[in-house]
Amino acid sequence: MTQRKTFSWLFWLRTLTAWGVTFLLFFPLGWLVLTAFKTELQAISVPPLVFFTPTLENFEIVQERSDYMLYATNSLITSVASTILGLALAFPAAYAMAFFKGKYTKDILMWMLSTKMMPAVGALVPVYVMAQTSGLLDTRTGLVIVFTLSNLPIMVWMLYSYLKEIPAEILEASRMDGATLWNEFRYVLLPLTMGGLASTGLLTLVLSWNEAFWSLNLSAAKAGTLATLIASYSSPEGLFWAKLSAASFMAIAPIVVFGWFSQKQLVQGLTFGAVK
Amino acid sequence: MNRFIPRALMAPAVISLFLWMIVPLVMTIYFSLIRYNLMQPDQTGFIGLENFEYFMTDPSFGTAVMNTLLLLGSVILITVVLGTLLALLIDEPFPGRGLVRILLISPFFVMPTVNALLWKHMMMNPIYGVLAQVWIFFGGTPVDWLTDFPLFSVIVIVSWQWLPFATLIFITSLQSMNREQLEASRMDGANYLQQLRYLYLPHLARSVAIVVMIEMIFLLSVFAEIYTTTGGGPGDASTNVAFLIFKQALLNFDAGVASAGALFAVVLANIAAVFLIRMVGKNLDK
């Protein structure tokens, strides 16, 4: 009897603490969403307002002032395109490394990861010069190429760790039955790795959507992504909290909701399948 | 044929990544050895190691290196410790756990520029910010976070962003624990602390290694958060190596010095990579 009592007491303490901590950690984000629906005056009221009549005017103003759709389209196109291109480059490589392991496979994998260790800013001047001379500055193509290359090491690693788990016998069996490389890929490998491809794609999508460094430095009015749009609100003249919040809300909502649905795949991908 | 196909399949990724690495690297080495300031285009020519000397003797240099390491170390420490506690807290079922999970993970999907602006304006603003209001409510004096504690503020912002990531990985790892083993240990009279020490924490070791690895890759080059909040200041108080190079390149227009700095960052990254490879090699080979 007493034991049950302590159990339920602990149970409610745990529940309350969990909800309390969650409230604190989510608060800044929740506040951003609230502020997006306030007027500018309500946004900076002291003490802060929790109850108010919500308004949609900020969303309209952001639309009118800065052509949100253009930035959103740029974000969508660059992240989807770089994800597809990345998968197309990474998958064959990961396949070769997982099933035809050579003497240098491990070294190549480590080398790929090490290219990711260098701060992007280290390559800024050369990449900027190259983008400028090739006319790719402030173009979606330029951003797609840069996003793809900077995500490629992680993509190869993720796919490699998935493919490694597939027993080579399955592939050998299909080869014995006379399957061509394409058929083997299409009917044996692809169904088995859909999960891996999905998580890799999801993570790349999130990373490219949120990428700020290259988009801030290589794009402007034409190819600017949502990250660029938000950064423009950090200048003093753009400093209106309600509008900033509305713009931010529109920039993050798609990818956050997307992230909620794909967290399981993301974990598998991010930990290279080592944490299940 | 059996040798050719794997190489052909690897070639596109390896070649493009190799170019992505080597072309900027060679150009950077070249720029670092010449006088290359966009504001003084007439002054050119080979100057040897002068750019390196200039970058490394810059008073900001030591601060930037220290800040980089401090930022990396404290964010990793904060996220691993708090992430473990949080994961243990929500490991067992309770009402609304699904929703808690979703809310907790959200900051990770928010773009760094938004995170930074949100904290800068709505949380840390010394007059209207929520934190200032909380301070006033409890009778304290509001703090001008970004001016008075710039590096600390950046650490808070970056930790807030990466804590969900660590929590998510740890909770997933905890869910895969052997429940029967836990039950058996409880039967044998182990208390929670003993379970923690001998069952939970050893089980988490591998995911800790992975979290440290991924965070190291991303945190060495923190940029957007500093760019949008403090701009590296006041002074150099929140400048890290990545931001210092950026300052040289785009604010001082000195591509030569920036390139020398970039090469230094490569060295720093490689030192970190050596540590990583040891750790990852040990943990992922199993």
XYZ file of C-alpha atoms in Angstrom:
562
model
C 0.000 0.000 0.000
C 2.621 2.509 1.068
C 4.741 1.518 -1.872
C 1.961 2.323 -4.291
C 1.482 5.669 -2.677
C 5.130 6.677 -3.120
C 4.931 5.445 -6.663
C 2.012 7.674 -7.591
C 3.526 10.600 -5.720
C 6.735 10.176 -7.722
C 4.723 9.699 -10.876
C 2.981 13.052 -10.537
C 6.180 14.791 -9.540
C 7.807 13.427 -12.670
C 4.902 14.458 -14.847
C 4.809 17.958 -13.415
C 8.572 18.433 -13.710
C 8.541 17.189 -17.284
C 5.767 19.591 -18.228
C 7.418 22.449 -16.330
C 10.737 21.980 -18.072
C 9.016 21.614 -21.423
C 7.128 24.842 -20.856
C 10.366 26.690 -20.054
C 12.242 25.287 -23.035
C 9.437 25.815 -25.504
C 8.568 29.236 -24.132
C 10.787 31.346 -26.458
C 9.288 29.659 -29.507
C 5.751 29.927 -28.185
C 6.384 33.594 -27.466
C 7.513 34.136 -31.049
C 4.264 32.624 -32.303
C 2.189 34.769 -29.919
C 4.045 37.926 -30.919
C 3.394 37.227 -34.588
C -0.314 37.807 -33.917
C 0.096 41.030 -31.903
C 0.134 44.642 -33.026
C 3.511 46.365 -32.784
C 2.365 48.228 -29.703
C 1.191 45.059 -27.991
C 4.444 43.354 -28.917
C 6.562 45.738 -26.865
C 4.104 46.364 -24.054
C 5.446 46.309 -20.513
C 4.621 44.015 -18.782
C 4.380 41.546 -21.696
C 0.876 40.706 -22.871
C -0.313 37.125 -22.727
C -3.983 37.755 -23.557
C -4.897 39.937 -26.532
C -7.043 39.942 -29.640
C -4.989 38.269 -32.352
C -4.483 40.059 -35.643
C -3.254 38.886 -39.029
C -2.012 42.286 -40.182
C 1.675 41.407 -39.682
C 1.440 38.535 -42.107
C -0.124 40.803 -44.713
C 2.526 43.479 -44.239
C 5.367 40.982 -44.495
C 3.841 39.690 -47.725
C 3.483 43.133 -49.219
C 6.812 44.482 -48.130
C 9.163 41.722 -48.987
C 7.604 39.254 -51.389
C 7.669 36.348 -48.962
C 6.669 33.942 -51.715
C 9.855 34.605 -53.667
C 12.060 33.768 -50.680
C 9.951 30.759 -49.753
C 10.132 29.473 -53.318
C 13.894 29.942 -53.343
C 14.172 28.053 -50.047
C 11.987 25.233 -51.299
C 13.705 24.879 -54.661
C 17.246 25.059 -53.317
C 16.660 22.609 -50.476
C 14.715 20.080 -52.547
C 17.122 20.281 -55.478
C 20.218 19.947 -53.313
C 18.650 17.004 -51.500
C 17.918 15.161 -54.740
C 21.304 15.962 -56.235
C 22.992 14.959 -52.985
C 21.193 11.619 -52.862
C 22.103 10.955 -56.487
C 25.779 11.541 -55.716
C 25.897 9.941 -52.289
C 23.904 6.773 -52.876
C 26.143 5.129 -55.492
C 29.212 6.051 -53.468
C 27.778 4.672 -50.246
C 26.699 1.531 -52.097
C 30.170 0.967 -53.472
C 31.754 1.521 -50.072
C 29.341 -0.753 -48.239
C 29.430 -3.705 -50.632
C 32.817 -3.469 -52.303
C 34.931 -2.583 -49.338
C 38.485 -1.837 -50.414
C 41.692 -1.063 -48.628
C 41.005 2.652 -48.537
C 37.260 2.695 -47.924
C 37.610 3.606 -44.270
C 40.131 6.336 -45.051
C 37.895 7.808 -47.717
C 34.988 7.909 -45.284
C 37.063 9.633 -42.635
C 38.473 12.078 -45.151
C 34.955 12.972 -46.270
C 33.913 13.679 -42.704
C 36.995 15.788 -42.119
C 36.050 18.125 -44.987
C 32.984 18.946 -42.920
C 35.128 20.013 -39.984
C 36.478 23.120 -41.652
C 34.406 26.205 -40.934
C 32.600 27.281 -44.082
C 33.998 30.757 -43.603
C 37.433 29.328 -44.369
C 36.347 28.727 -47.928
C 34.345 31.925 -48.249
C 36.768 34.064 -50.230
C 37.605 31.405 -52.859
C 34.008 30.242 -53.208
C 32.830 33.826 -53.502
C 35.410 34.561 -56.184
C 34.487 31.375 -58.074
C 30.768 32.085 -57.844
C 31.346 35.590 -59.103
C 33.542 34.644 -62.061
C 31.206 31.838 -63.102
C 28.144 34.049 -62.835
C 26.592 31.851 -60.144
C 26.517 34.549 -57.500
C 22.968 35.171 -56.287
C 21.539 32.304 -58.346
C 19.642 29.265 -57.123
C 22.003 27.037 -59.083
C 24.940 28.410 -57.147
C 23.240 27.778 -53.827
C 22.171 24.275 -54.850
C 25.753 23.354 -55.746
C 27.133 24.737 -52.483
C 24.401 23.163 -50.299
C 24.868 19.797 -51.999
C 28.608 19.762 -51.556
C 28.520 20.883 -47.967
C 25.952 18.201 -47.056
C 27.524 15.449 -49.129
C 29.873 14.022 -46.465
C 27.046 13.591 -43.968
C 24.822 12.054 -46.640
C 27.445 9.513 -47.679
C 27.981 8.582 -44.041
C 24.311 8.141 -43.314
C 23.627 6.042 -46.384
C 26.786 4.021 -45.836
C 25.696 3.109 -42.310
C 22.325 1.943 -43.627
C 23.668 -0.052 -46.526
C 26.283 -1.698 -44.353
C 23.496 -3.376 -42.405
C 22.095 -5.156 -45.458
C 23.491 -8.683 -45.764
C 25.525 -8.998 -48.951
C 24.031 -12.458 -49.505
C 20.727 -10.964 -50.588
C 22.447 -9.069 -53.362
C 24.549 -12.040 -54.319
C 21.466 -14.211 -54.586
C 19.832 -11.782 -56.964
C 23.017 -11.622 -58.999
C 23.089 -15.407 -59.209
C 19.603 -15.256 -60.607
C 20.993 -13.085 -63.342
C 19.808 -9.658 -62.237
C 21.583 -6.764 -63.893
C 23.060 -3.996 -61.775
C 20.051 -1.846 -62.525
C 17.530 -4.563 -61.652
C 19.411 -5.383 -58.508
C 19.291 -1.735 -57.555
C 15.677 -1.242 -58.525
C 14.071 -4.399 -57.101
C 16.357 -5.477 -54.249
C 18.365 -2.583 -52.931
C 15.945 0.304 -53.250
C 13.064 -1.290 -51.309
C 15.503 -2.267 -48.565
C 16.995 1.205 -48.238
C 13.914 3.373 -48.574
C 14.103 4.133 -44.843
C 17.727 5.186 -45.075
C 17.138 7.298 -48.150
C 14.177 8.939 -46.448
C 16.039 9.895 -43.290
C 19.043 11.117 -45.227
C 16.799 13.177 -47.460
C 14.868 14.574 -44.504
C 17.959 15.685 -42.673
C 19.448 17.282 -45.772
C 16.204 19.087 -46.370
C 16.221 20.499 -42.832
C 19.897 21.463 -43.023
C 19.568 23.211 -46.378
C 16.341 24.965 -45.437
C 18.004 26.363 -42.324
C 21.382 27.023 -43.912
C 22.333 30.604 -43.205
C 26.027 31.145 -43.861
C 26.184 30.473 -47.589
C 22.809 31.968 -48.346
C 23.717 35.151 -46.463
C 26.992 35.513 -48.313
C 26.211 34.152 -51.780
C 22.674 35.319 -52.366
C 20.824 38.601 -52.271
C 17.678 39.895 -53.904
C 17.195 37.242 -56.570
C 18.124 33.914 -55.018
C 17.783 34.867 -51.362
C 16.304 32.159 -49.144
C 14.137 32.622 -46.073
C 17.290 32.814 -43.954
C 18.269 35.910 -45.958
C 14.815 37.408 -45.513
C 14.986 36.978 -41.748
C 18.477 38.431 -41.556
C 17.212 41.575 -43.301
C 14.885 42.080 -40.335
C 17.837 42.317 -37.992
C 18.814 45.716 -39.370
C 17.638 48.641 -37.221
C 15.051 49.873 -39.738
C 13.511 46.427 -39.964
C 13.184 46.200 -36.248
C 9.522 45.669 -35.651
C 8.974 42.725 -33.399
C 5.527 41.710 -34.511
C 6.536 41.763 -38.160
C 9.827 40.047 -37.426
C 7.865 37.367 -35.577
C 5.380 36.946 -38.384
C 8.182 36.627 -40.950
C 10.018 34.177 -38.706
C 6.859 32.195 -38.127
C 6.339 31.812 -41.852
C 9.973 30.863 -42.336
C 10.133 28.142 -39.702
C 6.614 26.707 -39.593
C 6.941 24.424 -42.646
C 10.205 22.844 -41.561
C 9.295 22.552 -37.861
C 6.050 20.745 -38.649
C 7.941 18.631 -41.135
C 10.483 17.842 -38.421
C 7.803 16.716 -35.976
C 6.638 14.041 -38.355
C 10.081 12.794 -39.182
C 11.885 12.787 -35.855
C 12.217 9.027 -35.743
C 13.899 8.873 -39.137
C 16.050 11.842 -38.231
C 17.482 10.145 -35.170
C 18.383 7.053 -37.124
C 19.982 9.158 -39.772
C 21.827 11.549 -37.487
C 23.361 8.793 -35.433
C 24.376 6.880 -38.542
C 22.118 4.079 -37.405
C 24.239 3.497 -34.310
C 21.430 4.459 -31.946
C 18.245 2.564 -32.512
C 34.833 -5.265 -64.247
C 34.311 -5.996 -60.594
C 36.966 -3.456 -59.783
C 35.787 -0.869 -62.191
C 32.145 -0.577 -61.191
C 32.625 0.349 -57.504
C 35.162 2.988 -58.490
C 32.866 4.393 -61.105
C 30.070 4.569 -58.568
C 32.240 6.331 -56.038
C 33.847 8.696 -58.500
C 31.157 11.417 -58.721
C 30.951 11.906 -54.959
C 34.675 11.596 -54.320
C 35.702 13.828 -57.207
C 33.189 16.561 -56.468
C 34.047 16.546 -52.777
C 37.734 16.541 -53.591
C 37.306 19.570 -55.834
C 35.160 21.243 -53.165
C 38.044 20.796 -50.781
C 41.139 21.236 -52.905
C 40.207 24.165 -55.152
C 39.318 26.533 -52.312
C 42.302 25.243 -50.365
C 44.786 25.952 -53.138
C 43.235 29.347 -53.777
C 43.321 30.081 -50.048
C 46.986 29.141 -49.843
C 47.697 31.388 -52.806
C 45.710 34.327 -51.393
C 47.339 33.909 -48.016
C 50.782 34.489 -49.515
C 49.985 37.634 -51.465
C 48.881 41.122 -50.597
C 45.193 41.053 -51.425
C 43.079 43.801 -49.992
C 39.961 44.699 -51.931
C 40.269 48.302 -50.749
C 43.827 48.622 -52.066
C 43.702 46.803 -55.404
C 46.877 48.494 -56.622
C 49.004 46.938 -53.883
C 49.694 43.373 -54.848
C 52.561 40.932 -54.841
C 54.049 38.099 -52.885
C 54.524 38.856 -49.210
C 55.382 35.474 -47.763
C 54.052 34.809 -44.324
C 53.176 38.397 -43.469
C 49.420 37.700 -43.543
C 49.864 34.871 -41.075
C 51.922 37.058 -38.818
C 49.299 39.764 -38.992
C 46.423 37.362 -38.266
C 48.134 35.590 -35.400
C 49.513 38.687 -33.687
C 46.163 40.440 -33.947
C 45.039 40.970 -30.341
C 41.667 39.515 -31.331
C 43.276 36.231 -32.306
C 43.849 34.788 -28.835
C 40.380 35.846 -27.728
C 38.810 34.281 -30.800
C 40.569 30.943 -30.257
C 39.598 30.951 -26.590
C 35.999 31.841 -27.440
C 35.796 29.088 -30.044
C 36.937 26.486 -27.534
C 34.783 27.908 -24.734
C 31.710 27.920 -26.939
C 32.365 24.392 -28.175
C 33.156 23.027 -24.725
C 30.340 24.644 -22.796
C 27.626 23.910 -25.350
C 28.685 20.258 -25.522
C 28.814 20.033 -21.729
C 25.452 21.754 -21.237
C 23.632 19.774 -23.898
C 25.047 16.409 -22.848
C 24.360 16.905 -19.127
C 20.933 18.525 -19.457
C 20.041 16.274 -22.380
C 20.737 13.186 -20.280
C 18.659 14.517 -17.386
C 15.788 15.419 -19.684
C 15.882 12.086 -21.446
C 15.814 10.244 -18.119
C 12.940 12.451 -17.020
C 10.707 11.629 -19.954
C 11.855 8.064 -20.459
C 8.909 6.533 -18.627
C 5.347 7.099 -19.835
C 3.323 9.983 -18.366
C 0.278 11.919 -19.535
C 1.071 13.965 -22.636
C 4.500 12.504 -23.292
C 3.946 12.559 -27.036
C 3.240 16.289 -26.990
C 6.175 16.976 -24.651
C 8.479 15.206 -27.097
C 7.244 17.292 -29.983
C 7.549 20.569 -28.097
C 10.992 19.721 -26.748
C 12.452 18.856 -30.133
C 11.118 21.960 -31.907
C 14.024 24.399 -31.364
C 16.308 22.087 -33.307
C 14.332 22.638 -36.509
C 14.292 26.415 -36.200
C 16.814 28.177 -38.379
C 19.737 29.676 -36.433
C 19.037 33.202 -37.672
C 15.509 33.058 -36.266
C 16.730 31.603 -32.986
C 19.260 34.371 -32.671
C 16.820 37.174 -33.422
C 14.187 35.694 -31.145
C 16.583 35.631 -28.210
C 18.151 38.960 -29.030
C 14.945 40.937 -29.254
C 12.173 39.162 -27.455
C 14.030 37.366 -24.670
C 17.213 39.290 -23.883
C 16.255 42.867 -24.664
C 17.076 44.818 -21.480
C 13.876 46.900 -21.545
C 11.069 44.992 -23.246
C 12.532 41.496 -23.183
C 10.769 38.732 -21.322
C 13.824 38.021 -19.174
C 14.024 41.660 -18.105
C 10.352 41.533 -17.103
C 10.946 38.382 -15.094
C 13.885 40.062 -13.355
C 11.775 43.117 -12.542
C 8.933 40.917 -11.299
C 11.293 39.360 -8.775
C 12.675 42.750 -7.809
C 15.965 42.437 -9.689
C 17.668 44.827 -12.081
C 17.290 43.826 -15.740
C 20.491 42.638 -17.355
C 21.675 43.771 -20.772
C 22.639 40.223 -21.710
C 24.216 40.743 -25.108
C 26.296 43.708 -23.969
C 27.308 42.588 -20.511
C 27.595 38.836 -21.043
C 27.959 38.480 -24.814
C 29.714 35.115 -24.983
C 27.500 33.670 -22.282
C 24.423 34.830 -24.195
C 25.651 33.179 -27.381
C 26.303 29.986 -25.415
C 22.742 30.093 -24.057
C 21.259 30.590 -27.525
C 23.326 27.847 -29.149
C 22.690 25.445 -26.249
C 18.963 26.043 -26.468
C 19.156 25.076 -30.120
C 21.221 21.908 -29.605
C 19.721 20.647 -26.367
C 16.720 19.134 -28.203
C 19.070 17.300 -30.502
C 20.951 15.676 -27.607
C 17.699 14.912 -25.793
C 16.195 13.294 -28.881
C 19.199 11.040 -29.415
C 19.403 10.074 -25.734
C 15.705 9.343 -25.394
C 15.835 7.131 -28.469
C 18.770 5.282 -27.007
C 17.027 4.860 -23.635
C 13.943 3.428 -25.308
C 16.054 0.611 -26.659
C 17.193 -0.472 -23.195
C 16.506 -3.947 -22.003
C 13.435 -3.550 -19.770
C 13.800 -7.017 -18.283
C 17.311 -6.264 -17.169
C 16.106 -3.078 -15.490
C 13.299 -4.985 -13.815
C 15.710 -7.671 -12.632
C 18.055 -5.095 -11.136
C 15.140 -3.553 -9.270
C 14.171 -6.997 -7.934
C 17.718 -7.422 -6.723
C 17.312 -4.252 -4.723
C 19.260 -1.758 -6.840
C 18.155 1.804 -6.194
C 17.766 4.399 -8.915
C 21.260 5.831 -8.463
C 22.805 2.396 -8.809
C 20.743 1.714 -11.914
C 21.866 5.052 -13.275
C 25.506 4.289 -12.640
C 25.602 0.694 -13.852
C 22.817 0.458 -16.419
C 21.617 3.771 -17.837
C 24.855 5.700 -18.202
C 26.903 2.853 -19.752
C 24.062 2.308 -22.209
C 24.163 5.991 -23.160
C 27.931 6.069 -23.780
C 27.661 5.448 -27.488
C 25.012 8.082 -28.092
C 27.057 10.579 -26.092
C 29.973 9.909 -28.443
C 27.732 10.533 -31.426
C 26.235 13.700 -29.996
C 29.710 15.057 -29.241
C 30.854 14.225 -32.755
C 27.946 15.856 -34.562
C 27.978 18.912 -32.313
C 31.715 19.323 -32.786
C 31.264 19.375 -36.548
C 28.601 22.044 -36.383
C 29.783 24.106 -33.411
C 33.332 24.735 -34.599
C 31.838 26.965 -37.257
C 29.039 28.731 -35.394
C 28.422 31.866 -37.383
C 24.802 32.920 -37.901
C 24.085 33.177 -34.186
C 26.990 35.548 -33.635
C 26.369 37.491 -36.825
C 22.754 38.230 -35.928
C 23.123 38.871 -32.197
C 26.340 40.495 -31.071
C 28.224 40.940 -34.325
C 31.214 39.514 -32.464
C 31.217 42.346 -29.980
C 31.367 44.296 -27.851
C 35.014 44.461 -28.867
C 35.978 40.848 -29.450
C 34.037 39.489 -26.501
C 31.986 37.081 -28.584
C 34.173 36.702 -31.678
C 35.089 33.136 -32.569
C 37.613 32.077 -35.198
C 34.933 31.708 -37.886
C 33.640 35.199 -37.187
C 37.138 36.721 -37.032
C 37.910 35.395 -40.511
C 34.601 36.765 -41.720
C 35.468 40.164 -40.258
C 38.816 40.221 -42.033
C 37.299 39.119 -45.326
C 34.113 41.120 -45.565
C 34.482 43.981 -43.103
C 38.170 44.775 -43.554
C 38.146 43.537 -47.167
C 41.470 41.892 -46.518
C 41.241 38.613 -48.394
C 44.915 37.890 -47.770
C 44.675 37.998 -44.000
C 41.310 36.220 -44.085
C 42.906 33.426 -46.102
C 45.709 33.089 -43.597
C 43.035 32.837 -40.907
C 41.163 30.243 -42.926
C 44.270 28.084 -43.104
C 44.577 28.365 -39.374
C 40.969 27.192 -39.084
C 41.857 24.205 -41.257
C 44.629 23.297 -38.831
C 42.257 23.717 -35.885
C 39.625 21.584 -37.634
C 42.168 18.883 -38.324
C 43.236 18.748 -34.701
C 39.583 18.324 -33.770
C 39.182 15.711 -36.515
C 42.023 13.610 -35.133
C 40.275 13.470 -31.762
C 36.996 12.676 -33.446
C 38.340 9.928 -35.640
C 39.798 8.192 -32.627
C 36.549 8.456 -30.747
C 34.267 7.592 -33.641
C 36.495 4.795 -34.820
C 36.313 3.262 -31.375
C 32.586 3.688 -31.022
C 31.253 2.898 -34.462
C 33.369 -0.142 -35.219
C 31.584 -2.325 -32.719
